[in-house]
Short mmCIF file of C-alpha atoms in Angstrom, two decimals:
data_model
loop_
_atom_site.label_atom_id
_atom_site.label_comp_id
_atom_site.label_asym_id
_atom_site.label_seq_id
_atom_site.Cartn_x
_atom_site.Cartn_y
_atom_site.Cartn_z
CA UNK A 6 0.00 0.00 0.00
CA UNK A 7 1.25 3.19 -0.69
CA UNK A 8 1.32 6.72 1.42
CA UNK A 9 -0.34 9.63 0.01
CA UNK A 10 3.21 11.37 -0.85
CA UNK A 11 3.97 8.93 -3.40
CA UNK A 12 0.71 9.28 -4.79
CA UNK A 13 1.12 12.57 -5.45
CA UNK A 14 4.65 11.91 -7.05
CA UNK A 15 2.76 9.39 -9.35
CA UNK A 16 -0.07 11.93 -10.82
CA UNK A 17 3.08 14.20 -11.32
CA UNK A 18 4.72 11.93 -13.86
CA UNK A 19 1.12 11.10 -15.58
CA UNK A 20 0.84 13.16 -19.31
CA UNK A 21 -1.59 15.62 -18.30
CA UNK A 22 -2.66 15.49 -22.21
CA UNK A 23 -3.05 18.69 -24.72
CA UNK A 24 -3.78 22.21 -22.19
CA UNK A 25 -7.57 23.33 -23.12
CA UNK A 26 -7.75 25.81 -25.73
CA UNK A 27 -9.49 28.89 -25.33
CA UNK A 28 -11.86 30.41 -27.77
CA UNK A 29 -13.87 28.35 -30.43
CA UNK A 30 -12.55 25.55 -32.05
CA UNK A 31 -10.77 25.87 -35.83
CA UNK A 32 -12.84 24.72 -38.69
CA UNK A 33 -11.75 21.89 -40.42
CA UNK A 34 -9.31 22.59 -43.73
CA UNK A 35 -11.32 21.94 -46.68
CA UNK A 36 -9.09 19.81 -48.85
CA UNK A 37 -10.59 20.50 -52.23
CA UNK A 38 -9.53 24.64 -51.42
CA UNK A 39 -7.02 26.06 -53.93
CA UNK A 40 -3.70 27.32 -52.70
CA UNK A 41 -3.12 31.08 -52.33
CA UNK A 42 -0.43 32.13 -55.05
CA UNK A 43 2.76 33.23 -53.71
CA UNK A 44 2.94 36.85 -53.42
CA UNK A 45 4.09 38.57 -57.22
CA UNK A 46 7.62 40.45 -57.00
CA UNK A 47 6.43 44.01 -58.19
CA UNK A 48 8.22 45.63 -61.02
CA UNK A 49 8.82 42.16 -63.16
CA UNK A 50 6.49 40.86 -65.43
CA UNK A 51 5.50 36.81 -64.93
CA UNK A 52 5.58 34.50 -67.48
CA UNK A 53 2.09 34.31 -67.78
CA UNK A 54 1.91 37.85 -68.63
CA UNK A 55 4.24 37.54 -71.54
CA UNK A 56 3.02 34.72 -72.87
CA UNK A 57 0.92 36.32 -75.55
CA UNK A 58 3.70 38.75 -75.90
CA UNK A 59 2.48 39.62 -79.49
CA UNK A 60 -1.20 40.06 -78.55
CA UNK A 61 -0.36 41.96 -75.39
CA UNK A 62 2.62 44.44 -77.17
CA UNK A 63 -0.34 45.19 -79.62
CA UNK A 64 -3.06 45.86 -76.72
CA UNK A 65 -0.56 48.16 -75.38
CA UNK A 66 0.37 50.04 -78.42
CA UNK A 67 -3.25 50.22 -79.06
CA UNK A 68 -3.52 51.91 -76.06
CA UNK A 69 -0.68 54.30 -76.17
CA UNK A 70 -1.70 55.42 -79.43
CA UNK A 71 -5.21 56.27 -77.77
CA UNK A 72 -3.37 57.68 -74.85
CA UNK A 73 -1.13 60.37 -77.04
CA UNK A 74 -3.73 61.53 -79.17
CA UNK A 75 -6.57 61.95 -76.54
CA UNK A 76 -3.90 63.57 -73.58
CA UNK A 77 -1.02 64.65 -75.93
CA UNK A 78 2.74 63.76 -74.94
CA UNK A 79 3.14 65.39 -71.60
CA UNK A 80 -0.06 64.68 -70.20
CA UNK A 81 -0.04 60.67 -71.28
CA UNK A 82 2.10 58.46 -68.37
CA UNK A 83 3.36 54.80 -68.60
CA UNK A 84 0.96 54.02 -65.63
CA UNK A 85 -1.91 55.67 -67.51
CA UNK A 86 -0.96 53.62 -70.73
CA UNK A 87 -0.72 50.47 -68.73
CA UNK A 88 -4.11 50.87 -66.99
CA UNK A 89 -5.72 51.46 -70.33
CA UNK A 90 -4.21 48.55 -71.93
CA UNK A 91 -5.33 46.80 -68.61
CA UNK A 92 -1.71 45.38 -67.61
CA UNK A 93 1.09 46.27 -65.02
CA UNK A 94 3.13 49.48 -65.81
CA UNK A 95 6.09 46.59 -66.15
CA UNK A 96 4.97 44.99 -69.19
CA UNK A 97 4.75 48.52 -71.39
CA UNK A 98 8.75 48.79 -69.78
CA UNK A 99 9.11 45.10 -70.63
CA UNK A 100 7.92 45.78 -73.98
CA UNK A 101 8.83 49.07 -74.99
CA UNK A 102 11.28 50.87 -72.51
CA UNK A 103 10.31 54.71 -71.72
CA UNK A 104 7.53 56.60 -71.81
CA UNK A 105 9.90 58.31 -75.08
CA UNK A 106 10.29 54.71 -76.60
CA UNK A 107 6.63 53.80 -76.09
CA UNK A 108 6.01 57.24 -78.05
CA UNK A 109 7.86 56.94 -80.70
CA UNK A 110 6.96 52.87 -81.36
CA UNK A 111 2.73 54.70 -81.50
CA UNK A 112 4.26 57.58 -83.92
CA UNK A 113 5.59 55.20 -86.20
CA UNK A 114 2.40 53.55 -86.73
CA UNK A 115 0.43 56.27 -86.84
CA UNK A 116 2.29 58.20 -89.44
CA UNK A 117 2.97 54.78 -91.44
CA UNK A 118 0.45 55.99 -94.13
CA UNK A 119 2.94 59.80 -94.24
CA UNK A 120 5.89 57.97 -94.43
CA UNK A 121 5.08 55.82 -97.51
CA UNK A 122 5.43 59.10 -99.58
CA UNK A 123 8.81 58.30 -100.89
CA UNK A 124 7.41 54.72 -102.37
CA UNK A 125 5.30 57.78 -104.50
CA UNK A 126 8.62 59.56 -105.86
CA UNK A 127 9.58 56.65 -107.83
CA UNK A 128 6.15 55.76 -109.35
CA UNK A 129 6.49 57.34 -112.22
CA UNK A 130 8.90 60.44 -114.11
CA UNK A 131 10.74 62.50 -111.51
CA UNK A 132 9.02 65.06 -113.54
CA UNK A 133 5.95 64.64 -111.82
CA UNK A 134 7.06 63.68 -108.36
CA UNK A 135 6.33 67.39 -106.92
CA UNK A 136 2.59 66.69 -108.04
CA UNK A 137 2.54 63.01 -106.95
CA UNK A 138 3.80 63.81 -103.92
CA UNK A 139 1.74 66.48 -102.91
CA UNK A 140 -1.61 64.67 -103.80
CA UNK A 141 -0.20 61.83 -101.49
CA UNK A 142 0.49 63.95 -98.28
CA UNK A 143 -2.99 66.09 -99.03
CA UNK A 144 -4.40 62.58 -99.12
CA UNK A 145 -3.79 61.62 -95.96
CA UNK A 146 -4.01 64.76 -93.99
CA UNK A 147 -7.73 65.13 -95.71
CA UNK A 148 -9.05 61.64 -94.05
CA UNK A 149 -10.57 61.95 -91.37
CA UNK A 150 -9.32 58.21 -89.99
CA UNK A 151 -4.99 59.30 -90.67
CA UNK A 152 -5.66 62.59 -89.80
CA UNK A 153 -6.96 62.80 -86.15
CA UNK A 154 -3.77 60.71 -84.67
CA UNK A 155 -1.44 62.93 -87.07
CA UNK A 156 -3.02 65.89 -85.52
CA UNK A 157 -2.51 64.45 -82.07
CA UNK A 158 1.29 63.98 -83.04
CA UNK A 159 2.38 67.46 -84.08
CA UNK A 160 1.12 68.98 -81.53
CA UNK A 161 3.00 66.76 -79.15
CA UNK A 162 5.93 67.35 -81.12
CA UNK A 163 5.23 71.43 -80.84
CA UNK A 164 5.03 71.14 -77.60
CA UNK A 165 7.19 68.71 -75.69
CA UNK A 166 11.19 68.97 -76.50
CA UNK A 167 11.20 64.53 -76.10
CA UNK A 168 8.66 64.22 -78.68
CA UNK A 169 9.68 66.88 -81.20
CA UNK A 170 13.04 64.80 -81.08
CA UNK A 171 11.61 61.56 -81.70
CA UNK A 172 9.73 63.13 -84.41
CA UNK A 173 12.38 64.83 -85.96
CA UNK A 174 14.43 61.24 -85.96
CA UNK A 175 11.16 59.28 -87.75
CA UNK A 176 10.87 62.56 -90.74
CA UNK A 177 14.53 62.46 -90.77
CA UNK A 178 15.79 58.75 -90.75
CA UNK A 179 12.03 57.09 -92.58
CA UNK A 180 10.88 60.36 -94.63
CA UNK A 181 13.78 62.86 -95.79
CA UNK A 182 16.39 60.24 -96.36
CA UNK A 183 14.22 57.89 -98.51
CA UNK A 184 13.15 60.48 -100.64
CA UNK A 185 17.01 61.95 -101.13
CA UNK A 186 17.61 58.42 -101.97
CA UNK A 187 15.12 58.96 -105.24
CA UNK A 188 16.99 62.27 -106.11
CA UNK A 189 19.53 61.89 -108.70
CA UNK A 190 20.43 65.71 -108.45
CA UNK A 191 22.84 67.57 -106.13
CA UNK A 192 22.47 68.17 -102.67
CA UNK A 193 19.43 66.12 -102.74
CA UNK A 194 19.09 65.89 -98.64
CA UNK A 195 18.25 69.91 -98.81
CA UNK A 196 15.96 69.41 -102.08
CA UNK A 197 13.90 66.85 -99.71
CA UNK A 198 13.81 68.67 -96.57
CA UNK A 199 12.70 72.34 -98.39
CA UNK A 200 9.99 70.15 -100.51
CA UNK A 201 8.93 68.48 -97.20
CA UNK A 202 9.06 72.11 -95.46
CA UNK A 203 6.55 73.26 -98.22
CA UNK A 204 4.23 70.67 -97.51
CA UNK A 205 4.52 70.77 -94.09
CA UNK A 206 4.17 74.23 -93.54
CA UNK A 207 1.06 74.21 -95.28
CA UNK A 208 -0.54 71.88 -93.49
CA UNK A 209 0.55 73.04 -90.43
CA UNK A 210 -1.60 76.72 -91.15
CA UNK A 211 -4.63 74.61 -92.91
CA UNK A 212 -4.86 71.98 -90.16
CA UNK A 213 -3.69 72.54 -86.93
CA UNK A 214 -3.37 76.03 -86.78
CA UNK A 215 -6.53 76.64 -89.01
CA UNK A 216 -5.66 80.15 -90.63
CA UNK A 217 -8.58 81.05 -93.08
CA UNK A 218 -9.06 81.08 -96.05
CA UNK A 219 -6.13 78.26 -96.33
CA UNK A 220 -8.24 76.22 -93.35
CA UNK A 221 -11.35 75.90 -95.83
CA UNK A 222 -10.20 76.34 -99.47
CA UNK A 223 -10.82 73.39 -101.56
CA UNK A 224 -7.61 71.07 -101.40
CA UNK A 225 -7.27 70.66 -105.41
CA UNK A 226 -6.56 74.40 -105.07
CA UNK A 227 -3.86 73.71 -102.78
CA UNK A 228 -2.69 70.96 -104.77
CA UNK A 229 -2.48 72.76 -108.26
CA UNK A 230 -0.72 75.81 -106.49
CA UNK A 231 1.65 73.92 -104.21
CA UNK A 232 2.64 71.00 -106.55
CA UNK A 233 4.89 72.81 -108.79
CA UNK A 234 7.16 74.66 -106.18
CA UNK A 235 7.57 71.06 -104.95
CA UNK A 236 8.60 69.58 -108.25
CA UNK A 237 11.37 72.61 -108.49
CA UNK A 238 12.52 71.71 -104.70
CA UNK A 239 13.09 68.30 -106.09
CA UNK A 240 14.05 68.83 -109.40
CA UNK A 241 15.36 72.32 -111.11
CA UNK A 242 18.93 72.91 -111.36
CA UNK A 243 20.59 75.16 -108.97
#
């Protein structure tokens, strides 16, 4: 028989078992319940975003061609572009760079149909490239669809120093040089760039500027006036 102390001594070595828990009890883990994702390192795309790179690089240019001519240059941000496109500000970086390099990727497709104007130099006589050429660039400033994002691009370019200078790169390198190319005569880089002044100027006063009577006269008028200094740019000897 034992005494009472060694009883005691014998409860004491006894597991007590788990300590109550206080509060309600957990509900049971569902097993069919989908795994939170691991948290996404900010400023790098995933692979899942770029794996429609093509479809998404287009969403985004969409978007930043929308974003320019709606908000102009300075107003228009890579976060604003993104959120349009409705993707992180670090695919439009992923895919394009800067806000500059985003800009000038949406120039060059909205002035695509402008800078085709040299493939119209050589499609026919160089002795009527001033009137070819003029009907051309008229052309596309007088639609409505090419001229609206054109509009949208000058006036960027007037206004913001990092757009005139992409700008002045795409009518230099894609525009001014091509047409030189065409232009069997001396100095043909200045004949280009005074026959693209011409035309330029004009449409600066008749479009964006809208100086009247130029703004409303009809365009053939422009065209049979205009065409002919443009041909002598190109063409007469010096």
């Amino acid at each position: 028989m034992t005494s009472p102390d060694a009883d005691r001594d014998l409860d004491a070595d006894r597991d007590p078992g788990p300590a109550p828990r206080s509060g309600p009890a957990p509900a049971p883990s569902d097993p069919s319940a989908t795994p939170a994702p691991p948290p996404r390192r900010r400023g790098r795309p995933s692979r899942t975003d770029t794996a429609d790179g093509p479809a998404t690089r287009d969403r985004i240019l969409a978007a930043a061609r929308e974003e320019f001519s709606e908000r102009g240059y300075d107003k228009t941000s890579v976060r604003g572009i993104a959120k349009a496109a409705g993707v992180d500000p670090a695919l439009v970086h992923h895919y394009f760079g800067t806000k500059e390099q985003v800009f000038e990727a949406a120039v060059e497709i909205v002035a695509a149909p402008a800078l085709s104007a040299p493939d119209v130099v050589v499609q026919g006589p160089l002795d009527g490239a001033g009137e070819r050429l003029t009907r051309f660039f008229f052309g596309v400033w007088e639609n409505p669809a090419t001229r609206k994002p054109l509009l949208a691009v000058v006036r960027s370019a007037v206004n913001n120093e990092a757009a005139r200078t992409v700008f002045s790169r795409l009518i230099a390198g894609q525009l001014l040089r091509r047409i030189a190319d065409e232009v069997a005569l001396p100095e043909p880089e200045l004949r280009a760039e005074l026959a693209a002044s011409q035309l330029v100027g004009i449409a600066m006063i008749r479009y964006v500027i809208k100086v009247e009577p130029l703004a409303s006269v009809d365009v053939e008028r422009i065209i049979e006036r205009v065409a002919p200094v443009v041909q002598g740019h190109l063409t007469n000897p010096w």
